[in-house]
């Protein structure tokens, strides 16, 4: 463990706090003094204050800011409710006024599993907002471990899976599951365990998006990093303890600022260019582009820690030992067998340009669920998007979401009011089902993996599938959360550490 990393960071953060607050106060003053704020000197000063305000991290969850949603062209109020809570997570329900939601029937209940990878659940704000018009949405709102006392015990991969099971049971039978990136492994494990128990609450459908089900396939830079060092190296260099002054003092964590450093170091020049461009756009008076970048970084710099147990177990089981695809994953002493899943429809979604979870890694879930009938399986690769474009931006809204919605509505037991379908959807039948034969170009056939731990045959990635421009203001809209106001067709990606 690195005992000095977190305390040293906190001291530096505390020293910078007066500077950040002073810059924010100056910005408020300039906003009130329009005669000067509109001059070139005033705009330049505001731009500098923006940079200083963003010179530190925040450690509390930003608001979702979803107060209403349009249903059939009519705004319907949305209220955040906590349906269930544990010391480590809250099950947040985005409740809509039933009398004004434009439907005579209850909408399909969907549990969105947010990743615990250094950012808060608000990273999926755009995902939730899109789904709310036609679904009754719940989301896992993971708490920051630095605010969780040691008295509440450990939180590792097993506890993560158990939280998913408990929340599905809380929502009740017939619900649907949507997992984004990192939690796809835990979500698949949870559904497999529920299926093995013949749990009446096992979900009607499961959508796995851009997740590391089998990272031996087309390994990315992130995957190679996770295997380049022994697990002891990660524990020695990346694990620290929460300093005094916080409820979670002495809890061993993978600090959020380290995760953010990993994010930024892999694309540092793009981030620096983005900051320069934000200053330039603000100074020349283009408020829209400058605000888009600022809003993105306000979310991006809101970081949360990961418990050491969860981080290390994720690196070990998912990225180093590949326990799930090798049928070796155990949760609380029980072996996880995806072949037990027979009733839950499965949709896997990948991004063509994803340089975090490459094409084929999420598709692996299709072969693992080998007892699931072909008509309950579907797969979609979205062209032209990277990792974050799979669940945020215009391509998510216009091309990916209709497929997700079709799967959910086609597997909903209760009748759905078709008048609520304000967007055209792609019939599930038009999405080619994925069978073992269809996946053979990416995966070995079941039972033919060869030696234990041997990787499936890789498919060569085309040269065009490469990291895109990430924070270029003209490339924010489709692939960077929180910046959909920028009208552009560009793409952008963030690279991440093994836990994401």
CSV table of C-alpha atoms in Angstrom, one decimal:
chain,number,residue,atom,x,y,z
A,1,UNK,CA,0.0,0.0,0.0
A,2,UNK,CA,1.1,3.6,-0.7
A,3,UNK,CA,0.4,5.3,2.7
A,4,UNK,CA,1.4,8.8,1.6
A,5,UNK,CA,-0.4,9.2,-1.7
A,6,UNK,CA,-3.9,10.2,-0.5
A,7,UNK,CA,-2.8,12.4,2.4
A,8,UNK,CA,-0.4,14.3,0.2
A,9,UNK,CA,-3.1,14.8,-2.5
A,10,UNK,CA,-5.5,16.1,0.2
A,11,UNK,CA,-3.0,18.6,1.5
A,12,UNK,CA,-2.4,20.0,-2.0
A,13,UNK,CA,-6.2,20.0,-2.7
A,14,UNK,CA,-6.8,22.0,0.5
A,15,UNK,CA,-4.1,24.5,-0.4
A,16,UNK,CA,-5.7,25.1,-3.8
A,17,UNK,CA,-9.2,25.6,-2.4
A,18,UNK,CA,-8.9,29.3,-1.7
A,19,UNK,CA,-7.6,29.9,-5.3
A,20,UNK,CA,-10.5,28.0,-6.8
A,21,UNK,CA,-13.1,29.8,-4.6
A,22,UNK,CA,-11.5,33.1,-5.4
A,23,UNK,CA,-11.7,32.4,-9.1
A,24,UNK,CA,-15.4,31.4,-8.8
A,25,UNK,CA,-16.2,34.6,-6.9
A,26,UNK,CA,-14.4,36.7,-9.5
A,27,UNK,CA,-16.5,35.0,-12.2
A,28,UNK,CA,-19.7,35.8,-10.4
A,29,UNK,CA,-18.6,39.4,-10.0
A,30,UNK,CA,-17.8,39.6,-13.7
A,31,UNK,CA,-21.2,38.2,-14.6
A,32,UNK,CA,-22.9,41.0,-12.7
A,33,UNK,CA,-20.6,43.7,-14.3
A,34,UNK,CA,-21.7,43.2,-17.9
A,35,UNK,CA,-20.1,46.5,-19.1
A,36,UNK,CA,-16.7,45.0,-18.4
A,37,UNK,CA,-17.4,41.3,-18.8
A,38,UNK,CA,-18.2,41.9,-22.5
A,39,UNK,CA,-14.9,43.5,-23.3
A,40,UNK,CA,-11.9,41.5,-24.6
A,41,UNK,CA,-10.1,42.0,-21.3
A,42,UNK,CA,-13.2,40.9,-19.4
A,43,UNK,CA,-13.7,37.8,-21.5
A,44,UNK,CA,-10.1,36.9,-21.1
A,45,UNK,CA,-10.3,37.3,-17.4
A,46,UNK,CA,-13.4,35.1,-17.2
A,47,UNK,CA,-11.6,32.4,-19.3
A,48,UNK,CA,-8.7,32.4,-16.9
A,49,UNK,CA,-11.1,32.1,-13.9
A,50,UNK,CA,-12.7,29.2,-15.6
A,51,UNK,CA,-9.4,27.4,-15.8
A,52,UNK,CA,-8.6,28.1,-12.1
A,53,UNK,CA,-12.0,27.0,-11.0
A,54,UNK,CA,-11.4,23.6,-12.7
A,55,UNK,CA,-7.9,23.2,-11.2
A,56,UNK,CA,-9.2,20.8,-8.5
A,57,UNK,CA,-11.4,17.8,-8.0
A,58,UNK,CA,-14.8,17.4,-6.3
A,59,UNK,CA,-15.7,14.3,-4.4
A,60,UNK,CA,-19.5,14.5,-4.1
A,61,UNK,CA,-22.0,13.4,-6.7
A,62,UNK,CA,-23.3,16.1,-9.1
A,63,UNK,CA,-27.1,16.3,-9.5
A,64,UNK,CA,-28.8,14.4,-12.2
A,65,UNK,CA,-30.8,17.5,-13.1
A,66,UNK,CA,-33.6,15.5,-14.7
A,67,UNK,CA,-36.7,17.5,-13.6
A,68,UNK,CA,-39.0,16.5,-16.4
A,69,UNK,CA,-39.1,14.4,-19.5
A,70,UNK,CA,-41.2,14.7,-22.7
A,71,UNK,CA,-43.7,12.0,-23.2
A,72,UNK,CA,-45.7,12.3,-26.5
A,73,UNK,CA,-44.5,15.9,-26.7
A,74,UNK,CA,-45.8,16.8,-23.2
A,75,UNK,CA,-43.5,17.5,-20.3
A,76,UNK,CA,-43.9,15.1,-17.3
A,77,UNK,CA,-42.4,15.9,-13.9
A,78,UNK,CA,-39.7,13.6,-12.7
A,79,UNK,CA,-38.8,13.1,-9.0
A,80,UNK,CA,-35.8,11.3,-7.7
A,81,UNK,CA,-36.7,8.8,-5.0
A,82,UNK,CA,-34.5,6.4,-3.0
A,83,UNK,CA,-36.2,3.1,-3.4
A,84,UNK,CA,-33.6,1.2,-1.3
A,85,UNK,CA,-30.3,2.0,0.3
A,86,UNK,CA,-27.2,0.4,1.8
A,87,UNK,CA,-24.1,2.0,3.1
A,88,UNK,CA,-22.5,1.5,-0.3
A,89,UNK,CA,-25.2,2.3,-2.7
A,90,UNK,CA,-28.7,3.8,-3.2
A,91,UNK,CA,-31.3,2.5,-5.6
A,92,UNK,CA,-32.5,5.7,-7.2
A,93,UNK,CA,-35.9,5.7,-8.8
A,94,UNK,CA,-36.8,8.4,-11.3
A,95,UNK,CA,-40.5,8.5,-10.6
A,96,UNK,CA,-42.9,10.1,-13.1
A,97,UNK,CA,-46.4,11.4,-12.4
A,98,UNK,CA,-48.5,8.4,-13.5
A,99,UNK,CA,-51.5,10.6,-14.3
A,100,UNK,CA,-49.5,12.6,-16.7
A,101,UNK,CA,-47.1,10.1,-18.3
A,102,UNK,CA,-49.3,9.6,-21.4
A,103,UNK,CA,-49.9,5.9,-20.8
A,104,UNK,CA,-52.7,3.9,-19.3
A,105,UNK,CA,-50.3,1.1,-18.4
A,106,UNK,CA,-47.2,0.9,-16.3
A,107,UNK,CA,-44.1,1.4,-18.3
A,108,UNK,CA,-41.4,-1.3,-18.3
A,109,UNK,CA,-39.2,-1.2,-15.2
A,110,UNK,CA,-35.5,-0.9,-16.1
A,111,UNK,CA,-32.5,-1.1,-13.7
A,112,UNK,CA,-29.5,0.7,-15.0
A,113,UNK,CA,-26.3,-0.6,-13.5
A,114,UNK,CA,-23.8,2.3,-13.4
A,115,UNK,CA,-20.1,1.5,-13.4
A,116,UNK,CA,-18.0,2.0,-10.2
A,117,UNK,CA,-14.9,3.2,-12.0
A,118,UNK,CA,-13.9,6.5,-10.6
A,119,UNK,CA,-16.9,8.6,-11.5
A,120,UNK,CA,-20.5,8.9,-10.2
A,121,UNK,CA,-23.7,7.5,-11.6
A,122,UNK,CA,-24.4,10.9,-13.2
A,123,UNK,CA,-22.0,9.8,-15.9
A,124,UNK,CA,-25.1,8.1,-17.3
A,125,UNK,CA,-27.3,11.1,-17.1
A,126,UNK,CA,-27.8,11.1,-20.9
A,127,UNK,CA,-28.6,7.4,-20.8
A,128,UNK,CA,-31.2,7.8,-18.2
A,129,UNK,CA,-32.8,10.9,-19.7
A,130,UNK,CA,-33.2,9.1,-23.1
A,131,UNK,CA,-34.8,6.0,-21.5
A,132,UNK,CA,-37.2,7.9,-19.2
A,133,UNK,CA,-39.8,8.7,-21.9
A,134,UNK,CA,-40.7,5.1,-22.4
A,135,UNK,CA,-39.5,3.3,-19.2
A,136,UNK,CA,-39.7,3.4,-15.5
A,137,UNK,CA,-36.0,3.8,-14.7
A,138,UNK,CA,-34.0,2.9,-11.6
A,139,UNK,CA,-30.2,3.3,-11.3
A,140,UNK,CA,-27.5,2.2,-8.9
A,141,UNK,CA,-26.1,5.3,-7.3
A,142,UNK,CA,-22.8,4.0,-5.8
A,143,UNK,CA,-21.5,6.0,-2.7
A,144,UNK,CA,-18.0,7.4,-2.4
A,145,UNK,CA,-16.0,5.0,-0.1
A,146,UNK,CA,-14.2,7.9,1.5
A,147,UNK,CA,-17.5,8.8,3.1
A,148,UNK,CA,-18.3,5.2,4.3
A,149,UNK,CA,-17.1,4.2,7.8
A,150,UNK,CA,-15.0,1.1,8.4
A,151,UNK,CA,-17.8,-0.2,10.6
A,152,UNK,CA,-19.8,-1.1,7.5
A,153,UNK,CA,-17.3,-3.7,6.5
A,154,UNK,CA,-15.7,-4.6,3.2
A,155,UNK,CA,-17.1,-4.1,-0.3
A,156,UNK,CA,-15.7,-6.4,-3.0
A,157,UNK,CA,-16.8,-8.0,-6.2
A,158,UNK,CA,-19.0,-10.5,-4.3
A,159,UNK,CA,-20.8,-7.6,-2.5
A,160,UNK,CA,-21.2,-5.8,-5.8
A,161,UNK,CA,-23.0,-8.8,-7.4
A,162,UNK,CA,-25.2,-9.2,-4.3
A,163,UNK,CA,-26.2,-5.6,-4.5
A,164,UNK,CA,-27.4,-6.1,-8.1
A,165,UNK,CA,-29.4,-9.2,-7.1
A,166,UNK,CA,-31.0,-7.4,-4.1
A,167,UNK,CA,-32.0,-4.4,-6.2
A,168,UNK,CA,-33.5,-6.6,-8.9
A,169,UNK,CA,-35.5,-8.4,-6.3
A,170,UNK,CA,-36.5,-5.1,-4.8
A,171,UNK,CA,-37.9,-3.9,-8.1
A,172,UNK,CA,-39.7,-7.2,-8.6
A,173,UNK,CA,-40.4,-9.8,-11.2
A,174,UNK,CA,-40.5,-8.8,-14.8
A,175,UNK,CA,-37.9,-6.0,-14.6
A,176,UNK,CA,-35.2,-5.4,-17.2
A,177,UNK,CA,-31.5,-4.9,-16.7
A,178,UNK,CA,-29.1,-2.6,-18.5
A,179,UNK,CA,-25.4,-2.6,-17.6
A,180,UNK,CA,-22.9,-0.2,-19.0
A,181,UNK,CA,-19.2,-1.2,-19.3
A,182,UNK,CA,-17.5,-2.4,-16.1
A,183,UNK,CA,-20.7,-3.9,-14.4
A,184,UNK,CA,-21.6,-6.1,-17.3
A,185,UNK,CA,-19.5,-8.9,-15.8
A,186,UNK,CA,-21.2,-8.5,-12.4
A,187,UNK,CA,-24.6,-8.2,-14.0
A,188,UNK,CA,-24.2,-11.4,-16.0
A,189,UNK,CA,-23.0,-13.2,-12.9
A,190,UNK,CA,-26.0,-11.9,-10.9
A,191,UNK,CA,-28.5,-13.0,-13.5
A,192,UNK,CA,-26.8,-16.4,-13.8
A,193,UNK,CA,-27.1,-17.0,-10.0
A,194,UNK,CA,-30.7,-15.9,-10.0
A,195,UNK,CA,-31.4,-18.3,-12.9
A,196,UNK,CA,-29.7,-21.1,-11.1
A,197,UNK,CA,-31.9,-20.5,-8.1
A,198,UNK,CA,-35.0,-20.2,-10.3
A,199,UNK,CA,-35.6,-16.8,-8.7
A,200,UNK,CA,-39.0,-15.4,-9.7
A,201,UNK,CA,-37.4,-11.9,-9.9
A,202,UNK,CA,-34.8,-12.8,-12.6
A,203,UNK,CA,-35.1,-10.1,-15.2
A,204,UNK,CA,-37.0,-10.4,-18.4
A,205,UNK,CA,-34.2,-9.0,-20.5
A,206,UNK,CA,-30.5,-8.0,-20.0
A,207,UNK,CA,-28.7,-5.5,-22.1
A,208,UNK,CA,-24.9,-5.5,-21.8
A,209,UNK,CA,-23.2,-2.5,-23.3
A,210,UNK,CA,-19.4,-2.1,-24.1
A,211,UNK,CA,-18.3,-4.4,-21.2
A,212,UNK,CA,-15.2,-6.5,-20.6
A,213,UNK,CA,-16.8,-9.9,-20.6
A,214,UNK,CA,-13.7,-11.5,-22.2
A,215,UNK,CA,-10.7,-9.2,-22.4
A,216,UNK,CA,-8.6,-11.9,-24.2
A,217,UNK,CA,-10.4,-10.9,-27.4
A,218,UNK,CA,-8.8,-8.0,-29.3
A,219,UNK,CA,-7.0,-6.8,-26.1
A,220,UNK,CA,-6.8,-3.0,-25.8
A,221,UNK,CA,-4.2,-0.9,-24.2
A,222,UNK,CA,-6.2,-1.0,-21.0
A,223,UNK,CA,-6.3,-4.8,-21.1
A,224,UNK,CA,-2.6,-5.1,-21.7
A,225,UNK,CA,-1.9,-2.7,-18.9
A,226,UNK,CA,-3.9,-4.8,-16.5
A,227,UNK,CA,-1.9,-7.9,-17.3
A,228,UNK,CA,1.5,-6.2,-17.5
A,229,UNK,CA,2.0,-6.2,-13.7
A,230,UNK,CA,1.3,-8.7,-11.0
A,231,UNK,CA,-1.6,-8.0,-8.7
A,232,UNK,CA,0.8,-7.2,-5.9
A,233,UNK,CA,2.1,-4.3,-7.9
A,234,UNK,CA,-1.3,-2.7,-8.2
A,235,UNK,CA,-1.8,-3.1,-4.4
A,236,UNK,CA,1.6,-1.7,-3.6
A,237,UNK,CA,1.5,1.4,-5.9
A,238,UNK,CA,-2.2,2.2,-6.3
A,239,UNK,CA,-3.9,1.5,-3.0
A,240,UNK,CA,-3.9,4.1,-0.3
A,241,UNK,CA,-5.9,4.9,2.8
A,242,UNK,CA,-8.5,7.6,3.2
A,243,UNK,CA,-6.9,10.3,5.4
A,244,UNK,CA,-8.3,11.8,8.6
A,245,UNK,CA,-11.2,14.1,8.4
A,246,UNK,CA,-13.5,11.9,6.4
A,247,UNK,CA,-16.1,9.3,7.6
A,248,UNK,CA,-14.2,6.6,5.8
A,249,UNK,CA,-10.8,7.4,7.4
A,250,UNK,CA,-8.4,4.4,7.2
A,251,UNK,CA,-10.4,2.6,4.6
A,252,UNK,CA,-8.2,1.1,1.9
A,253,UNK,CA,-9.2,2.5,-1.5
A,254,UNK,CA,-8.0,3.0,-5.0
A,255,UNK,CA,-8.3,6.9,-4.9
A,256,UNK,CA,-10.4,8.6,-7.5
A,257,UNK,CA,-7.6,11.1,-8.3
A,258,UNK,CA,-5.3,8.2,-9.3
A,259,UNK,CA,-8.0,6.9,-11.6
A,260,UNK,CA,-8.4,10.3,-13.1
A,261,UNK,CA,-4.6,10.6,-13.6
A,262,UNK,CA,-4.8,7.3,-15.5
A,263,UNK,CA,-7.6,8.7,-17.6
A,264,UNK,CA,-5.8,11.9,-18.5
A,265,UNK,CA,-2.2,10.5,-18.8
A,266,UNK,CA,-3.3,8.3,-21.7
A,267,UNK,CA,-4.6,11.3,-23.7
A,268,UNK,CA,-2.9,14.3,-22.0
A,269,UNK,CA,-2.2,16.3,-25.1
A,270,UNK,CA,-5.9,16.2,-26.0
A,271,UNK,CA,-6.9,17.4,-22.6
A,272,UNK,CA,-4.4,20.2,-22.7
A,273,UNK,CA,-5.7,21.2,-26.1
A,274,UNK,CA,-9.2,21.2,-24.8
A,275,UNK,CA,-8.3,23.6,-21.9
A,276,UNK,CA,-6.5,25.9,-24.4
A,277,UNK,CA,-9.5,25.8,-26.7
A,278,UNK,CA,-12.0,26.5,-23.8
A,279,UNK,CA,-9.9,29.6,-22.9
A,280,UNK,CA,-9.8,30.7,-26.5
A,281,UNK,CA,-13.5,30.2,-27.1
A,282,UNK,CA,-14.4,32.1,-23.9
A,283,UNK,CA,-12.0,34.9,-24.7
A,284,UNK,CA,-13.5,35.4,-28.2
A,285,UNK,CA,-17.0,35.3,-26.9
A,286,UNK,CA,-18.2,31.9,-28.1
A,287,UNK,CA,-20.1,31.0,-24.9
A,288,UNK,CA,-21.7,27.8,-26.2
A,289,UNK,CA,-18.6,25.9,-27.0
A,290,UNK,CA,-16.8,27.1,-23.9
A,291,UNK,CA,-19.7,26.1,-21.7
A,292,UNK,CA,-19.9,22.7,-23.3
A,293,UNK,CA,-16.2,22.0,-22.4
A,294,UNK,CA,-16.6,23.5,-18.9
A,295,UNK,CA,-19.7,21.4,-18.1
A,296,UNK,CA,-18.0,18.3,-19.3
A,297,UNK,CA,-15.0,18.8,-17.1
A,298,UNK,CA,-17.1,19.7,-14.1
A,299,UNK,CA,-18.6,16.2,-14.4
A,300,UNK,CA,-15.2,14.6,-15.4
A,301,UNK,CA,-13.5,16.1,-12.3
A,302,UNK,CA,-16.2,14.8,-9.9
A,303,UNK,CA,-14.4,11.7,-8.8
A,304,UNK,CA,-15.1,8.9,-6.3
A,305,UNK,CA,-12.8,6.3,-4.8
A,306,UNK,CA,-13.1,2.6,-5.2
A,307,UNK,CA,-12.7,0.2,-2.3
A,308,UNK,CA,-9.4,-1.6,-2.5
A,309,UNK,CA,-11.1,-5.0,-2.3
A,310,UNK,CA,-13.4,-4.3,-5.3
A,311,UNK,CA,-10.6,-2.8,-7.4
A,312,UNK,CA,-8.1,-5.6,-6.8
A,313,UNK,CA,-10.7,-8.3,-7.2
A,314,UNK,CA,-11.9,-6.8,-10.5
A,315,UNK,CA,-8.4,-6.6,-11.9
A,316,UNK,CA,-7.7,-10.1,-10.8
A,317,UNK,CA,-10.9,-11.9,-11.9
A,318,UNK,CA,-11.9,-9.9,-14.9
A,319,UNK,CA,-8.6,-8.7,-16.5
A,320,UNK,CA,-5.9,-11.2,-15.3
A,321,UNK,CA,-7.6,-14.6,-14.7
A,322,UNK,CA,-10.6,-14.1,-17.0
A,323,UNK,CA,-12.6,-16.1,-14.6
A,324,UNK,CA,-16.0,-15.6,-16.2
A,325,UNK,CA,-15.3,-16.8,-19.8
A,326,UNK,CA,-13.2,-19.7,-18.4
A,327,UNK,CA,-16.2,-20.8,-16.2
A,328,UNK,CA,-14.1,-20.3,-13.0
A,329,UNK,CA,-15.9,-17.3,-11.5
A,330,UNK,CA,-17.2,-17.8,-8.0
A,331,UNK,CA,-19.4,-15.5,-6.0
A,332,UNK,CA,-19.5,-16.2,-2.2
A,333,UNK,CA,-18.4,-19.7,-2.8
A,334,UNK,CA,-20.9,-20.4,-5.6
A,335,UNK,CA,-19.8,-21.1,-9.1
A,336,UNK,CA,-21.3,-18.8,-11.7
A,337,UNK,CA,-22.7,-20.7,-14.8
A,338,UNK,CA,-24.2,-18.4,-17.5
A,339,UNK,CA,-25.6,-21.5,-19.2
A,340,UNK,CA,-28.2,-21.5,-16.4
A,341,UNK,CA,-29.8,-18.5,-18.0
A,342,UNK,CA,-32.8,-19.7,-20.1
A,343,UNK,CA,-35.5,-17.0,-19.7
A,344,UNK,CA,-33.7,-13.7,-19.8
A,345,UNK,CA,-33.4,-12.2,-23.3
A,346,UNK,CA,-29.9,-10.9,-24.1
A,347,UNK,CA,-28.8,-8.0,-26.1
A,348,UNK,CA,-25.1,-7.1,-26.4
A,349,UNK,CA,-23.9,-3.8,-27.8
A,350,UNK,CA,-20.4,-2.7,-28.9
A,351,UNK,CA,-18.9,0.4,-30.4
A,352,UNK,CA,-16.8,0.0,-33.6
A,353,UNK,CA,-14.1,2.4,-32.4
A,354,UNK,CA,-14.1,1.4,-28.7
A,355,UNK,CA,-10.5,1.4,-27.5
A,356,UNK,CA,-11.5,0.4,-23.9
A,357,UNK,CA,-13.7,-2.6,-24.5
A,358,UNK,CA,-12.9,-3.7,-28.0
A,359,UNK,CA,-15.3,-5.3,-30.5
A,360,UNK,CA,-15.8,-9.0,-29.5
A,361,UNK,CA,-15.3,-8.6,-25.8
A,362,UNK,CA,-19.0,-8.0,-25.0
A,363,UNK,CA,-20.1,-10.4,-27.7
A,364,UNK,CA,-18.5,-13.2,-25.7
A,365,UNK,CA,-21.6,-13.2,-23.4
A,366,UNK,CA,-23.6,-14.7,-26.3
A,367,UNK,CA,-21.6,-17.9,-26.3
A,368,UNK,CA,-21.5,-18.1,-22.5
A,369,UNK,CA,-25.3,-18.1,-22.4
A,370,UNK,CA,-25.3,-21.2,-24.6
A,371,UNK,CA,-28.7,-22.5,-23.3
A,372,UNK,CA,-30.5,-19.4,-24.2
A,373,UNK,CA,-32.6,-19.9,-27.4
A,374,UNK,CA,-31.4,-18.0,-30.5
A,375,UNK,CA,-34.6,-15.8,-30.7
A,376,UNK,CA,-33.8,-14.4,-27.3
A,377,UNK,CA,-30.4,-13.3,-28.4
A,378,UNK,CA,-29.3,-10.2,-30.4
A,379,UNK,CA,-26.1,-8.3,-31.0
A,380,UNK,CA,-25.4,-4.9,-32.4
A,381,UNK,CA,-22.1,-3.2,-33.3
A,382,UNK,CA,-22.6,0.5,-33.7
A,383,UNK,CA,-20.4,2.0,-36.4
A,384,UNK,CA,-18.6,5.3,-35.9
A,385,UNK,CA,-18.7,5.4,-32.1
A,386,UNK,CA,-16.1,4.9,-29.4
A,387,UNK,CA,-16.7,3.7,-25.8
A,388,UNK,CA,-18.8,6.5,-24.5
A,389,UNK,CA,-20.7,7.0,-27.7
A,390,UNK,CA,-22.3,3.6,-27.0
A,391,UNK,CA,-24.5,5.1,-24.2
A,392,UNK,CA,-24.3,8.9,-24.7
A,393,UNK,CA,-24.9,11.2,-27.6
A,394,UNK,CA,-26.9,11.3,-30.8
A,395,UNK,CA,-26.0,7.8,-32.1
A,396,UNK,CA,-27.0,6.3,-28.8
A,397,UNK,CA,-30.3,8.2,-29.0
A,398,UNK,CA,-31.1,7.6,-32.7
A,399,UNK,CA,-29.5,4.2,-33.5
A,400,UNK,CA,-28.7,2.3,-30.4
A,401,UNK,CA,-31.6,3.2,-28.0
A,402,UNK,CA,-34.3,2.0,-30.5
A,403,UNK,CA,-32.8,-1.5,-30.4
A,404,UNK,CA,-32.6,-1.5,-26.6
A,405,UNK,CA,-36.2,-0.3,-26.4
A,406,UNK,CA,-37.3,-2.9,-28.9
A,407,UNK,CA,-35.8,-5.7,-26.8
A,408,UNK,CA,-37.3,-4.4,-23.6
A,409,UNK,CA,-40.8,-3.9,-25.0
A,410,UNK,CA,-40.8,-7.2,-26.9
A,411,UNK,CA,-40.0,-9.0,-23.7
A,412,UNK,CA,-42.4,-7.1,-21.5
A,413,UNK,CA,-45.1,-9.3,-20.0
A,414,UNK,CA,-47.7,-6.5,-19.4
A,415,UNK,CA,-49.3,-4.7,-22.4
A,416,UNK,CA,-47.6,-1.5,-23.5
A,417,UNK,CA,-49.5,1.5,-24.8
A,418,UNK,CA,-48.1,2.0,-28.3
A,419,UNK,CA,-49.0,5.7,-28.2
A,420,UNK,CA,-46.1,6.2,-25.8
A,421,UNK,CA,-43.7,5.2,-28.6
A,422,UNK,CA,-42.9,8.7,-29.9
A,423,UNK,CA,-39.7,7.5,-31.6
A,424,UNK,CA,-39.5,5.0,-34.5
A,425,UNK,CA,-38.0,1.8,-33.2
A,426,UNK,CA,-36.1,-1.0,-35.0
A,427,UNK,CA,-38.0,-4.3,-34.7
A,428,UNK,CA,-36.0,-6.8,-32.8
A,429,UNK,CA,-36.6,-9.3,-35.6
A,430,UNK,CA,-34.4,-7.0,-37.9
A,431,UNK,CA,-31.5,-7.3,-35.5
A,432,UNK,CA,-29.6,-10.5,-36.5
A,433,UNK,CA,-29.5,-13.0,-33.6
A,434,UNK,CA,-26.1,-14.1,-32.6
A,435,UNK,CA,-25.4,-17.8,-32.3
A,436,UNK,CA,-22.2,-19.7,-31.6
A,437,UNK,CA,-21.6,-20.1,-35.3
A,438,UNK,CA,-22.0,-16.4,-35.9
A,439,UNK,CA,-19.6,-15.6,-33.2
A,440,UNK,CA,-17.0,-18.2,-34.3
A,441,UNK,CA,-15.0,-15.5,-36.1
A,442,UNK,CA,-14.4,-13.9,-32.8
A,443,UNK,CA,-14.7,-16.7,-30.2
A,444,UNK,CA,-13.8,-20.3,-30.1
A,445,UNK,CA,-16.7,-22.7,-30.1
A,446,UNK,CA,-17.9,-23.6,-26.6
A,447,UNK,CA,-15.8,-26.4,-25.1
A,448,UNK,CA,-12.9,-25.8,-27.4
A,449,UNK,CA,-10.9,-23.2,-25.5
A,450,UNK,CA,-7.8,-25.4,-25.4
A,451,UNK,CA,-5.6,-25.1,-22.4
A,452,UNK,CA,-6.9,-23.3,-19.3
A,453,UNK,CA,-6.4,-19.6,-19.7
A,454,UNK,CA,-5.7,-19.9,-23.5
A,455,UNK,CA,-7.1,-16.9,-25.3
A,456,UNK,CA,-9.7,-17.3,-28.1
A,457,UNK,CA,-8.6,-16.7,-31.6
A,458,UNK,CA,-8.2,-13.0,-32.1
A,459,UNK,CA,-9.6,-11.0,-35.0
A,460,UNK,CA,-7.3,-8.4,-36.4
A,461,UNK,CA,-8.7,-4.9,-35.8
A,462,UNK,CA,-8.8,-2.6,-38.8
A,463,UNK,CA,-6.5,0.4,-38.7
A,464,UNK,CA,-9.5,2.7,-38.7
A,465,UNK,CA,-10.5,1.4,-35.3
A,466,UNK,CA,-8.3,3.6,-33.2
A,467,UNK,CA,-8.6,6.2,-30.4
A,468,UNK,CA,-10.4,9.2,-31.7
A,469,UNK,CA,-10.2,12.9,-30.8
A,470,UNK,CA,-11.4,13.1,-27.3
A,471,UNK,CA,-12.1,16.5,-26.0
A,472,UNK,CA,-12.0,18.5,-29.2
A,473,UNK,CA,-15.1,20.8,-28.9
A,474,UNK,CA,-16.1,19.8,-32.4
A,475,UNK,CA,-16.0,16.2,-31.4
A,476,UNK,CA,-17.8,16.3,-28.1
A,477,UNK,CA,-21.5,15.8,-28.9
A,478,UNK,CA,-21.7,12.1,-29.7
A,479,UNK,CA,-19.1,10.5,-27.4
A,480,UNK,CA,-18.6,12.7,-24.3
A,481,UNK,CA,-21.3,12.9,-21.6
A,482,UNK,CA,-22.9,16.2,-20.8
A,483,UNK,CA,-22.0,18.0,-24.1
A,484,UNK,CA,-24.9,17.1,-26.4
A,485,UNK,CA,-25.6,20.7,-27.0
A,486,UNK,CA,-22.7,20.9,-29.4
A,487,UNK,CA,-24.1,20.2,-32.8
A,488,UNK,CA,-21.5,18.0,-34.5
A,489,UNK,CA,-21.0,14.5,-35.8
A,490,UNK,CA,-17.6,14.1,-34.2
A,491,UNK,CA,-16.5,11.4,-31.8
A,492,UNK,CA,-14.4,11.4,-28.7
A,493,UNK,CA,-13.1,8.9,-26.3
A,494,UNK,CA,-11.6,8.7,-22.9
A,495,UNK,CA,-9.2,6.0,-22.0
A,496,UNK,CA,-9.4,4.3,-18.6
A,497,UNK,CA,-7.8,2.1,-16.1
A,498,UNK,CA,-8.4,-1.6,-15.7
A,499,UNK,CA,-11.3,-1.1,-13.3
A,500,UNK,CA,-13.5,0.9,-15.7
